[in-house]
Structures are given as C-alpha cells and as structure tokens.
Amino acid sequence: MSENVQEMELSEILRVRREKLAELQDAGNDPFKIVKYNKTHNTKQIIDNFDEMEGTTVSVAGRLMSKRDMGKVTFSDLQDREGRIQLYIRLNEIGEEVYTQVKKYDIGDIVGVKGEVFKTRKGEISIKVSEIILLSKSLQPLPEKWHGLKDMDLRYRQRYVDLIVNPEVKNTFIIRSNIIKSIRKFLDDRGYIEVDTPILNTIPGGAAARPFVTHHNTLDIDMYLRIATELHLKRLIVGGLEKVYEMGRIFRNEGMSIKHNPEFTTIELYEAYTDYKGMMELTEQMIANVAQEVLGTTKIVYQGEEIDLTPPWNRMTMIESIKKFANVDFENITTDEEARKVAKELKVHVEDKHTRGEIINLIFEEYVEGHLVQPTFITDYPVEVSPLAKRKPDNPALTERFELFITRREMANAFSELNDPIDQKERFIKQVEAREAGDEEANMMDDDFINALEYGMPPTGGLGIGIDRLVMLLTDSYSIRDVLLFPTMKPKD
C-alpha cells in the first residue's frame, strides 16, 4: 500500500472519529465531561479468583482493544493496567439505545463496564455486560501491527502508544518500579536514611563528567545540573547521619548510546565506619536480594547469556585482570615511560601526558572489560583515576576502590572514601590543572567540601549503582531507552 493511500485512509479514520464525538456531544453525551468512574475490580483480580467470583457483579474500566459484532451480540476485549478480559455485550441485556451506541465504539475507546462474571461455552472468563458507558473517545487509531513496526524511534517518541499495545513494555516498567521499591526496602531495613540533595549546583563535582550549564537570573550566576550526589552525601556523613542514600536523576552532557542517556537514575549510598569491602558485600547481597524478590531467582538470562547473581561474586585487582587478559604484569612496570611503551605494543592510544596509573586504566578498558560477563568486582584502581578514593596503606599508588562489571558493563562504583582533607585538596588541585589544560570532565575545586572534611569525616564506605543499567540487566533489555519511559530524543523538526 502506498504512503499516499495510507495517509488518505488515516485522514478518513480521523474524520469519522471526530464526527462520532461531535454526534455524542450534540446529543448531550460528551464523554469528556465525565469526571469519575467507580471500579470495584481489575481484570487480574477477576481472572485469578474466578472460582470465588463467578456470578458476582463487578465494575471495571479500561480500553477497548478488539471488537467483534455478531448481530445482537458484540464481543470486545477490555484492557486495564493488569491485563485483559472479554466483554459479552447483548442487545437484550443493555437495551437497543445503548447497544446502538456500543456498535459505534472504536478500538481504543475507554469505557466503564458493569456486569456479571461468567465463563463462555469455549471456557473464556468474561463479563456479561449489564451497563456500559463511554468514558473517553479515542480520536487516533491504534496501530494494527505495532509488533511488526521497525521504527523504534517512533515507539520511544510515542511511549503512550507503545504501552497500550505492547504488554511486555508495560511489564518492564512495572518491574522497574518493583526493583526500586526492593532496593529502598533493603537499605531502609539496614538503618539507612533516604535524603534529597540539590540538583542545581554552583560547582559540578563527585564525578569525571561534562555538566549541563544553566543560568540563575536572580543571582546572575551560571549553575550546573548535578553530575553526581557524592559530595553532598559525604557532607551528611560529616554531620553524623552515618548511613544515607539518595536515588535520583543525574545529568551528564555527553554522548548517547544503548548504554548512555543524558539524564539517568543512580543510587549513591554512604556508610560510616566501613570500607570498600563492606560495600562489596552489601552490593552483591542487595542485587541478589532484588533479583530474588522481584524475579524469583538469582539466575537470569541477559541477551542469550546465563548470568548467575548468587553471591559471592568474582574478585580481581585491576592489575591481576590485565595480567590475565592482556598478559602484561604491571607489578614489574614501575615508570610512566615503561607503561607508555607497553601501551604502544598493545596498540592502545596514549599520549605523553598519560601516567602509569592512567595507562593501566586505559589498557583495562581495552583488554579486560569485554571479558567480564559474570558478576566481577575489579579492585585497587590507580589513584590518578580515583580522585575521591582513599589510598591503599601498603601501596599509595592504588586506591581502595572497586567497580562491578556484569555483561561487560560497569554496574557499580565504590570506594573507601577519602577523608584526609589535605590529600583531597591536593587531588582537587591536580583536577583543576587538568581542567585548565582542556579536560572538561575534570573536577573543579570545592572549597566547602574541603572545609567539611576538615571538621572530620569518619572512615566511610561509599557506593554508586546505575539504576537504569540494573533494570536493563533484570529485564533483559538491550538498550537503556527500553527502560526509560521517556528517553531523550532529538526533536523531529
């Protein structure tokens, strides 16, 4: 069918639906003036409890997803958030005037229905309708073959339609909600306090990322959408709250891909008197608990690969992982010059400014990440790439830090938090120098944070987890856009 013919057909459908609405309005039956409908049940309650509900009169509401007229009887499928149920609508039950209106209903219309629960001769649980009312007129037709639609861009732009016609999409977001509830309960039960910290900041800090910049007219200053919640949450540890977490939106003015969206959801949590090993145990326990609670298992499949989330998980230092997968032992490579030479032999792009620690990280990204399918904690990151982590007492070139990798993706990042204000200020100064040299992702100096540390912050473990990536994992979703209700999209015009 040509595009012009399709457009003409759509134009005719839109015209007819608007005429039906005008006819209803002229007759004093404007559905948009109805403000409320009292439901007694949803579709799932009726189907799951049919033995107890057979013969019961119920009121349900939802969208008509199919319609089959058979003379004096019409069959329709009504869909609400929980599922679908068949409507059995007889002229003799509802009267000729109402039945005439029902025959004019369109797929997509929203109705309220009252009737008796029964099972048809074919064994389908249904509602024998005694009353039906149009609650909202659908002026746009639902796509008939949405499942075969190749234009994912349109599905993301019109998520409302995607949710109506694709039950598995709706299920993804129900699971997402349950994951978030499970995480909150896990932490609340362990004495954590949920807090809110500023989204607008005068200094973007807590991560290496490029911020979004806006302007505050009254103060006449530039401000930044937060790139992390870390520095404010640590101030609360200084203040004595001891166990805090925040789950919320983070904004980074960076590239977009199947793994990245400019705004995304993270959880960061901080606990006084523990370290990165304590965070490691909490991480594996929490994610395993969430999977068990939400999915009923710790063994899942992601994009065809079986993933076992049962603790304990694999642990490797970054240097051990490079030795395993790149066959290079950085225990024997001690200078920047030696490290640059090895990187060139491995065809990893490095510049003269790169230090040994930075090169270790670059080689890890190139040679190791792609092998980390099962849950694996990579520990002991170089200090150069960990400006907020505490140094290892026995090797100050490395930090007490881990990142969690599952399905070749970073899922979490954690430290024994740096609480030495003198060391922290020196690292900030190096970040400022890097920023002045052109690194837009380097940290700015945060004098107030240094001031907070000078009052004394106890030994603290901190953890950040990307909620969207965790949802991707637990719903077997390929792209981050599949787990964001409204992903960032370039305007069509």
Coordinates of C-alpha atoms in Angstrom, one line a residue:
M1 CA 0.0 0.0 0.0
S2 CA 1.4 3.4 -1.0
E3 CA 2.2 6.1 1.6
N4 CA -0.4 8.4 0.0
V5 CA -3.1 5.8 0.2
Q6 CA -2.2 5.1 3.9
E7 CA -2.4 8.9 4.6
M8 CA -5.8 9.1 2.9
E9 CA -7.1 6.2 4.9
L10 CA -5.8 7.7 8.2
S11 CA -7.3 11.0 7.3
E12 CA -10.7 9.4 6.8
I13 CA -10.5 7.5 10.1
L14 CA -9.7 10.7 12.0
R15 CA -12.6 12.5 10.3
V16 CA -15.1 9.7 11.2
R17 CA -14.0 9.5 14.8
R18 CA -14.3 13.3 15.2
E19 CA -17.8 13.1 13.7
K20 CA -18.7 10.4 16.2
L21 CA -17.6 12.6 19.0
A22 CA -19.5 15.6 17.7
E23 CA -22.6 13.4 17.4
L24 CA -22.2 12.4 21.1
Q25 CA -21.7 16.0 22.2
D26 CA -24.7 17.2 20.2
A27 CA -26.8 14.5 22.0
G28 CA -25.6 15.7 25.4
N29 CA -23.4 12.6 25.9
D30 CA -19.9 14.2 25.8
P31 CA -17.6 11.6 27.3
F32 CA -15.0 14.2 28.2
K33 CA -17.4 15.7 30.8
I34 CA -17.4 12.5 32.9
V35 CA -15.1 13.1 35.8
K36 CA -15.2 9.8 37.7
Y37 CA -16.0 6.1 37.4
N38 CA -16.2 3.8 40.4
K39 CA -14.3 0.5 39.8
T40 CA -14.7 -2.5 42.1
H41 CA -12.1 -4.8 40.5
N42 CA -9.3 -5.0 37.9
T43 CA -9.0 -7.7 35.2
K44 CA -6.4 -9.7 37.0
Q45 CA -8.4 -9.9 40.2
I46 CA -11.3 -11.4 38.3
I47 CA -9.3 -13.9 36.3
D48 CA -7.1 -15.0 39.2
N49 CA -10.1 -15.5 41.5
F50 CA -12.7 -16.7 39.1
D51 CA -13.9 -19.7 41.2
E52 CA -14.9 -17.2 44.0
M53 CA -16.1 -14.5 41.7
E54 CA -18.3 -16.5 39.2
G55 CA -21.7 -14.9 39.3
T56 CA -20.5 -11.8 41.0
T57 CA -21.4 -8.4 39.7
V58 CA -18.3 -6.2 39.1
S59 CA -17.4 -2.8 37.7
V60 CA -14.3 -2.5 35.6
A61 CA -12.8 0.2 33.4
G62 CA -10.3 0.2 30.6
R63 CA -9.6 0.5 26.9
L64 CA -11.3 -1.5 24.2
M65 CA -8.6 -3.5 22.3
S66 CA -10.9 -5.5 20.0
K67 CA -14.5 -5.6 18.8
R68 CA -16.4 -8.3 17.1
D69 CA -20.0 -7.5 16.1
M70 CA -22.3 -10.5 15.6
G71 CA -25.7 -9.1 15.1
K72 CA -27.3 -8.8 18.5
V73 CA -24.1 -9.7 20.4
T74 CA -20.8 -7.9 20.5
F75 CA -17.6 -9.4 21.9
S76 CA -14.8 -7.0 23.0
D77 CA -11.5 -7.2 24.9
L78 CA -11.1 -4.6 27.7
Q79 CA -7.6 -3.8 28.8
D80 CA -6.6 -2.2 32.1
R81 CA -3.1 -2.0 33.7
E82 CA -3.3 -5.6 34.9
G83 CA -4.4 -7.3 31.8
R84 CA -7.4 -8.1 29.6
I85 CA -10.8 -9.6 29.9
Q86 CA -13.5 -10.4 27.4
L87 CA -16.8 -8.4 27.4
Y88 CA -20.0 -10.2 26.3
I89 CA -22.4 -7.4 25.3
R90 CA -26.0 -8.5 24.3
L91 CA -28.7 -6.2 22.9
N92 CA -31.3 -7.8 25.2
E93 CA -29.2 -7.1 28.3
I94 CA -28.4 -3.4 27.8
G95 CA -31.3 -2.2 25.5
E96 CA -31.4 -1.1 21.9
E97 CA -30.4 2.6 22.5
V98 CA -27.2 1.7 24.4
Y99 CA -26.4 -1.2 22.1
T100 CA -26.7 1.2 19.1
Q101 CA -24.1 3.4 20.7
V102 CA -21.8 0.4 21.6
K103 CA -21.7 -0.6 17.9
K104 CA -20.3 2.8 17.2
Y105 CA -17.5 2.5 19.7
D106 CA -14.0 2.3 18.3
I107 CA -11.0 0.2 19.3
G108 CA -9.0 2.5 21.6
D109 CA -12.1 4.0 23.3
I110 CA -12.1 3.9 27.1
V111 CA -15.2 2.5 28.8
G112 CA -16.6 1.7 32.2
V113 CA -18.5 -1.6 32.4
K114 CA -20.7 -3.3 35.0
G115 CA -21.7 -6.9 34.7
E116 CA -21.7 -10.5 35.9
V117 CA -18.6 -12.6 35.9
F118 CA -19.1 -15.9 34.0
K119 CA -17.3 -18.3 31.6
T120 CA -18.4 -18.8 28.0
R121 CA -19.0 -22.2 26.4
K122 CA -15.5 -22.0 25.0
G123 CA -14.2 -21.6 28.5
E124 CA -13.2 -17.9 28.4
I125 CA -13.6 -15.9 31.6
S126 CA -15.8 -12.9 30.6
I127 CA -18.1 -10.2 31.9
K128 CA -21.8 -10.3 30.9
V129 CA -22.3 -6.6 30.5
S130 CA -25.4 -5.0 32.0
E131 CA -24.2 -1.4 31.9
I132 CA -21.6 0.3 29.7
I133 CA -20.5 3.9 29.4
L134 CA -18.1 5.7 27.2
L135 CA -15.5 7.5 29.4
S136 CA -13.1 8.8 26.8
K137 CA -13.2 8.9 23.0
S138 CA -10.1 7.8 21.2
L139 CA -9.6 10.2 18.2
Q140 CA -6.4 8.4 17.0
P141 CA -6.5 4.8 15.8
L142 CA -4.2 2.3 17.5
P143 CA -1.6 0.8 15.1
E144 CA -2.8 -2.6 14.0
K145 CA 0.6 -4.2 13.5
W146 CA 2.7 -2.4 16.2
H147 CA 4.6 -5.6 16.9
G148 CA 5.9 -5.6 13.4
L149 CA 6.8 -1.9 13.4
K150 CA 10.5 -1.5 12.8
D151 CA 10.6 2.2 13.7
M152 CA 11.9 2.0 17.3
D153 CA 12.3 5.8 17.2
L154 CA 8.6 6.2 16.9
R155 CA 8.0 3.8 19.8
Y156 CA 10.2 5.8 22.1
R157 CA 8.7 9.1 21.0
Q158 CA 5.1 7.8 21.5
R159 CA 5.7 5.7 24.6
Y160 CA 2.0 6.1 25.5
V161 CA 1.0 4.1 22.4
D162 CA 3.9 1.6 23.0
L163 CA 2.5 0.9 26.5
I164 CA -1.1 0.5 25.2
V165 CA -0.3 -2.1 22.6
N166 CA 2.8 -3.9 23.9
P167 CA 2.1 -5.7 27.3
E168 CA 5.8 -6.6 27.6
V169 CA 6.8 -3.0 27.6
K170 CA 4.4 -2.2 30.4
N171 CA 5.8 -5.1 32.3
T172 CA 9.3 -3.8 32.0
F173 CA 8.3 -0.6 33.8
I174 CA 6.3 -2.4 36.4
I175 CA 9.4 -4.5 37.1
R176 CA 11.5 -1.3 37.2
S177 CA 9.2 0.1 39.9
N178 CA 9.4 -3.1 41.9
I179 CA 13.3 -3.1 41.7
I180 CA 13.4 0.5 43.1
K181 CA 11.0 -0.5 45.9
S182 CA 13.1 -3.6 46.7
I183 CA 16.3 -1.5 46.9
R184 CA 14.7 1.1 49.2
K185 CA 13.4 -1.6 51.5
F186 CA 16.7 -3.4 51.6
L187 CA 18.5 -0.2 52.7
D188 CA 15.7 1.1 55.0
D189 CA 15.8 -2.3 56.8
R190 CA 19.5 -1.8 57.4
G191 CA 19.1 1.6 59.0
Y192 CA 19.9 3.8 56.0
I193 CA 18.2 7.2 55.8
E194 CA 16.9 8.4 52.4
V195 CA 17.8 12.1 51.7
D196 CA 17.5 14.7 49.0
T197 CA 20.4 16.8 47.8
P198 CA 20.5 19.8 45.4
I199 CA 20.1 19.2 41.6
L200 CA 21.2 22.7 40.8
N201 CA 24.8 23.3 42.0
T202 CA 27.3 26.1 41.8
I203 CA 30.1 23.5 41.3
P204 CA 29.7 20.2 39.4
G205 CA 31.5 17.6 41.5
G206 CA 31.7 14.0 42.5
A207 CA 32.5 12.5 39.1
A208 CA 34.5 13.0 36.0
A209 CA 31.8 14.2 33.6
R210 CA 30.8 17.2 31.5
P211 CA 27.9 19.1 33.1
F212 CA 24.9 20.9 31.7
V213 CA 25.1 24.6 32.3
T214 CA 22.2 26.9 33.1
H215 CA 21.9 30.4 34.4
H216 CA 20.2 31.7 37.6
N217 CA 18.7 35.1 36.7
T218 CA 18.2 36.5 40.2
L219 CA 21.7 35.6 41.4
D220 CA 23.2 36.3 37.9
I221 CA 25.4 33.2 38.1
D222 CA 25.9 30.1 36.0
M223 CA 24.8 26.9 37.7
Y224 CA 25.2 23.2 36.8
L225 CA 22.8 20.3 36.8
R226 CA 24.3 17.7 39.1
I227 CA 26.6 15.0 37.7
A228 CA 26.7 13.1 41.0
T229 CA 25.3 13.3 44.5
E230 CA 28.6 12.2 46.2
L231 CA 29.9 15.4 47.7
H232 CA 26.7 16.5 49.3
L233 CA 26.1 13.0 50.7
K234 CA 29.5 12.9 52.3
R235 CA 28.8 16.3 54.0
L236 CA 25.9 14.4 55.7
I237 CA 28.3 11.7 56.9
V238 CA 30.4 14.6 58.4
G239 CA 27.2 15.8 60.0
G240 CA 26.7 12.5 61.8
L241 CA 23.9 10.8 59.8
E242 CA 26.2 7.8 59.4
K243 CA 24.1 5.9 56.8
V244 CA 22.5 7.8 54.0
Y245 CA 21.3 7.2 50.4
E246 CA 19.8 9.1 47.6
M247 CA 18.1 7.7 44.5
G248 CA 17.5 10.2 41.7
R249 CA 18.3 11.8 38.4
I250 CA 21.8 12.6 37.3
F251 CA 22.6 14.8 34.3
R252 CA 25.7 14.5 32.1
N253 CA 26.3 16.4 28.9
E254 CA 27.8 13.5 27.0
G255 CA 27.2 11.1 24.1
M256 CA 24.1 9.0 23.7
S257 CA 24.2 5.2 23.0
I258 CA 22.5 2.0 24.0
K259 CA 24.2 2.5 27.4
H260 CA 24.0 6.2 27.9
N261 CA 21.2 8.8 28.2
P262 CA 21.9 12.4 29.1
E263 CA 19.7 12.1 32.2
F264 CA 19.7 8.8 34.1
T265 CA 19.0 7.4 37.6
T266 CA 21.5 6.4 40.1
I267 CA 21.6 5.4 43.8
E268 CA 24.5 6.6 45.9
L269 CA 24.9 5.4 49.5
Y270 CA 27.4 6.1 52.2
E271 CA 28.0 4.3 55.5
A272 CA 30.3 5.5 58.2
Y273 CA 32.8 3.1 59.9
T274 CA 33.1 0.6 57.0
D275 CA 35.2 0.4 53.8
Y276 CA 35.0 -0.7 50.2
K277 CA 35.0 -4.4 51.2
G278 CA 31.9 -3.7 53.3
M279 CA 30.4 -2.0 50.2
M280 CA 31.3 -5.1 48.1
E281 CA 29.4 -7.4 50.4
L282 CA 26.4 -5.0 50.5
T283 CA 26.4 -4.7 46.7
E284 CA 26.2 -8.5 46.0
Q285 CA 23.7 -9.1 48.8
M286 CA 21.5 -6.2 47.6
I287 CA 21.4 -7.1 43.9
A288 CA 20.9 -10.8 44.6
N289 CA 18.1 -9.9 47.0
V290 CA 16.4 -7.7 44.4
A291 CA 16.6 -10.3 41.7
Q292 CA 15.2 -13.0 44.1
E293 CA 12.5 -10.7 45.4
V294 CA 11.4 -9.3 42.0
L295 CA 12.1 -12.1 39.6
G296 CA 12.0 -15.1 42.0
T297 CA 15.6 -16.2 41.1
T298 CA 19.2 -15.2 41.1
K299 CA 19.9 -17.0 37.8
I300 CA 18.8 -14.9 34.9
V301 CA 19.4 -14.7 31.1
Y302 CA 20.6 -11.5 29.5
Q303 CA 20.7 -11.3 25.7
G304 CA 21.1 -15.1 25.5
E305 CA 23.8 -15.4 28.2
E306 CA 23.1 -17.0 31.5
I307 CA 24.1 -14.8 34.4
D308 CA 24.4 -16.2 38.0
L309 CA 23.9 -13.4 40.6
T310 CA 24.3 -15.8 43.5
P311 CA 26.9 -14.4 46.0
P312 CA 29.8 -14.5 46.5
W313 CA 31.0 -12.9 43.2
N314 CA 34.4 -13.0 41.5
R315 CA 37.0 -10.6 42.7
M316 CA 40.2 -9.4 40.9
T317 CA 42.5 -6.5 41.2
M318 CA 42.8 -4.4 38.1
I319 CA 46.5 -5.4 37.7
E320 CA 45.6 -9.1 38.1
S321 CA 42.9 -8.7 35.4
I322 CA 45.3 -7.1 33.0
K323 CA 47.8 -9.9 33.6
K324 CA 45.1 -12.5 32.9
F325 CA 43.6 -11.0 29.8
A326 CA 46.4 -8.9 28.3
N327 CA 49.4 -11.0 29.5
V328 CA 51.1 -7.9 31.0
D329 CA 52.3 -7.7 34.6
F330 CA 52.2 -4.1 35.8
E331 CA 53.8 -5.2 39.1
N332 CA 57.1 -5.2 37.1
I333 CA 56.3 -1.9 35.2
T334 CA 57.1 1.0 37.5
T335 CA 57.6 4.1 35.4
D336 CA 55.4 6.2 33.1
E337 CA 57.9 5.6 30.2
E338 CA 57.7 1.8 30.6
A339 CA 53.9 1.9 30.7
R340 CA 53.7 4.1 27.6
K341 CA 56.0 1.6 25.8
V342 CA 53.8 -1.4 26.7
A343 CA 50.6 0.5 25.7
K344 CA 52.0 1.2 22.2
E345 CA 53.0 -2.5 21.9
L346 CA 49.3 -3.4 22.8
K347 CA 48.1 -0.7 20.2
V348 CA 46.4 1.3 23.0
H349 CA 46.5 5.0 22.2
V350 CA 48.3 7.0 24.8
E351 CA 49.8 10.5 25.0
D352 CA 52.9 11.8 26.6
K353 CA 50.8 13.3 29.5
H354 CA 49.4 9.9 30.5
T355 CA 50.9 8.4 33.7
R356 CA 51.4 4.8 34.6
G357 CA 48.1 4.8 36.5
E358 CA 46.1 6.3 33.7
I359 CA 47.7 3.8 31.2
I360 CA 46.7 0.8 33.5
N361 CA 43.1 2.1 33.3
L362 CA 43.2 2.5 29.5
I363 CA 44.6 -1.0 29.0
F364 CA 42.0 -2.4 31.3
E365 CA 39.2 -0.7 29.3
E366 CA 40.6 -2.1 26.0
Y367 CA 41.6 -5.6 27.0
V368 CA 39.6 -6.6 30.1
E369 CA 36.1 -5.2 30.2
G370 CA 34.9 -7.3 27.2
H371 CA 35.6 -10.5 29.2
L372 CA 33.7 -9.6 32.3
V373 CA 30.3 -11.4 31.7
Q374 CA 29.6 -12.9 35.1
P375 CA 29.5 -10.5 38.2
T376 CA 33.0 -9.5 38.9
F377 CA 34.5 -6.9 41.3
I378 CA 37.6 -5.2 39.9
T379 CA 39.5 -3.6 42.8
D380 CA 42.5 -1.4 43.5
Y381 CA 42.3 1.3 40.9
P382 CA 45.2 3.7 40.3
V383 CA 45.0 6.9 42.3
E384 CA 45.1 9.1 39.2
V385 CA 41.7 7.9 38.1
S386 CA 40.2 7.8 41.6
P387 CA 40.4 11.4 42.9
L388 CA 37.9 10.8 45.7
A389 CA 39.0 7.3 47.0
K390 CA 41.3 6.5 49.9
R391 CA 44.8 5.3 49.1
K392 CA 45.8 1.7 50.0
P393 CA 48.0 1.8 53.1
D394 CA 50.5 -0.7 51.6
N395 CA 50.6 0.8 48.1
P396 CA 49.7 4.5 47.9
A397 CA 49.8 4.5 44.1
L398 CA 46.5 2.5 44.3
T399 CA 43.2 3.1 46.0
E400 CA 40.6 1.2 47.9
R401 CA 38.1 1.2 45.1
F402 CA 36.1 -1.3 43.1
E403 CA 33.9 -1.3 40.1
L404 CA 31.3 -4.0 39.5
F405 CA 31.0 -5.5 36.0
I406 CA 28.2 -7.7 34.7
T407 CA 27.6 -8.5 31.0
R408 CA 30.7 -6.5 30.1
R409 CA 29.2 -3.3 31.6
E410 CA 30.1 -1.3 34.6
M411 CA 27.2 -1.6 37.1
A412 CA 28.6 0.0 40.3
N413 CA 31.5 2.0 41.6
A414 CA 32.6 2.2 45.2
F415 CA 35.4 3.5 47.5
S416 CA 36.8 3.6 50.9
E417 CA 36.1 7.3 50.9
L418 CA 39.0 9.7 51.1
N419 CA 38.6 11.6 54.4
D420 CA 42.0 13.3 54.5
P421 CA 41.3 17.0 53.7
I422 CA 44.9 17.7 52.9
D423 CA 45.2 14.8 50.4
Q424 CA 41.8 15.7 49.0
K425 CA 42.8 19.3 48.4
E426 CA 46.0 18.2 46.6
R427 CA 44.0 15.9 44.3
F428 CA 41.4 18.7 43.6
I429 CA 44.4 20.9 42.6
K430 CA 45.6 18.3 40.1
Q431 CA 42.0 18.1 38.7
V432 CA 41.8 21.8 38.4
E433 CA 45.2 21.8 36.5
A434 CA 43.8 19.1 34.2
R435 CA 40.6 21.2 33.6
E436 CA 42.7 24.2 32.8
A437 CA 44.6 22.1 30.3
G438 CA 41.4 21.3 28.5
D439 CA 39.8 18.4 30.3
E440 CA 36.2 19.4 30.5
E441 CA 35.4 16.3 32.7
A442 CA 37.9 17.1 35.4
N443 CA 36.6 18.1 38.8
M444 CA 36.5 21.7 40.0
M445 CA 37.8 22.9 43.3
D446 CA 35.2 22.6 46.0
D447 CA 36.4 24.6 49.0
D448 CA 33.3 24.0 51.1
F449 CA 33.7 20.2 50.7
I450 CA 37.3 20.6 51.9
N451 CA 36.0 22.7 54.8
A452 CA 33.6 19.9 55.7
L453 CA 36.3 17.3 55.7
E454 CA 38.4 19.5 58.0
Y455 CA 35.7 19.1 60.6
G456 CA 36.4 15.4 60.4
M457 CA 34.7 12.6 58.4
P458 CA 34.8 9.1 59.9
P459 CA 36.2 6.2 57.8
T460 CA 33.4 5.7 55.3
G461 CA 32.4 3.3 52.5
G462 CA 30.5 4.7 49.5
L463 CA 28.7 3.1 46.6
G464 CA 27.0 4.2 43.4
I465 CA 24.9 2.0 41.2
G466 CA 23.3 2.8 37.8
I467 CA 19.7 2.0 38.3
D468 CA 18.9 2.0 34.6
R469 CA 21.6 -0.5 33.8
L470 CA 20.5 -2.7 36.7
V471 CA 16.9 -2.6 35.3
M472 CA 18.3 -3.4 31.8
L473 CA 20.0 -6.5 33.3
L474 CA 17.0 -7.7 35.2
T475 CA 14.5 -7.1 32.3
D476 CA 16.8 -8.4 29.6
S477 CA 16.6 -5.1 27.8
Y478 CA 19.1 -4.3 25.1
S479 CA 19.1 -0.5 25.2
I480 CA 18.8 2.0 28.0
R481 CA 16.0 3.6 26.1
D482 CA 14.0 0.4 26.7
V483 CA 14.0 1.1 30.4
L484 CA 13.4 4.8 30.3
L485 CA 9.7 5.8 29.9
F486 CA 10.7 9.0 28.1
P487 CA 14.3 8.7 26.7
T488 CA 16.0 11.9 25.4
M489 CA 15.2 12.3 21.7
K490 CA 16.2 14.8 19.1
P491 CA 13.2 16.9 18.0
K492 CA 11.8 15.7 14.7
D493 CA 11.5 19.2 13.3

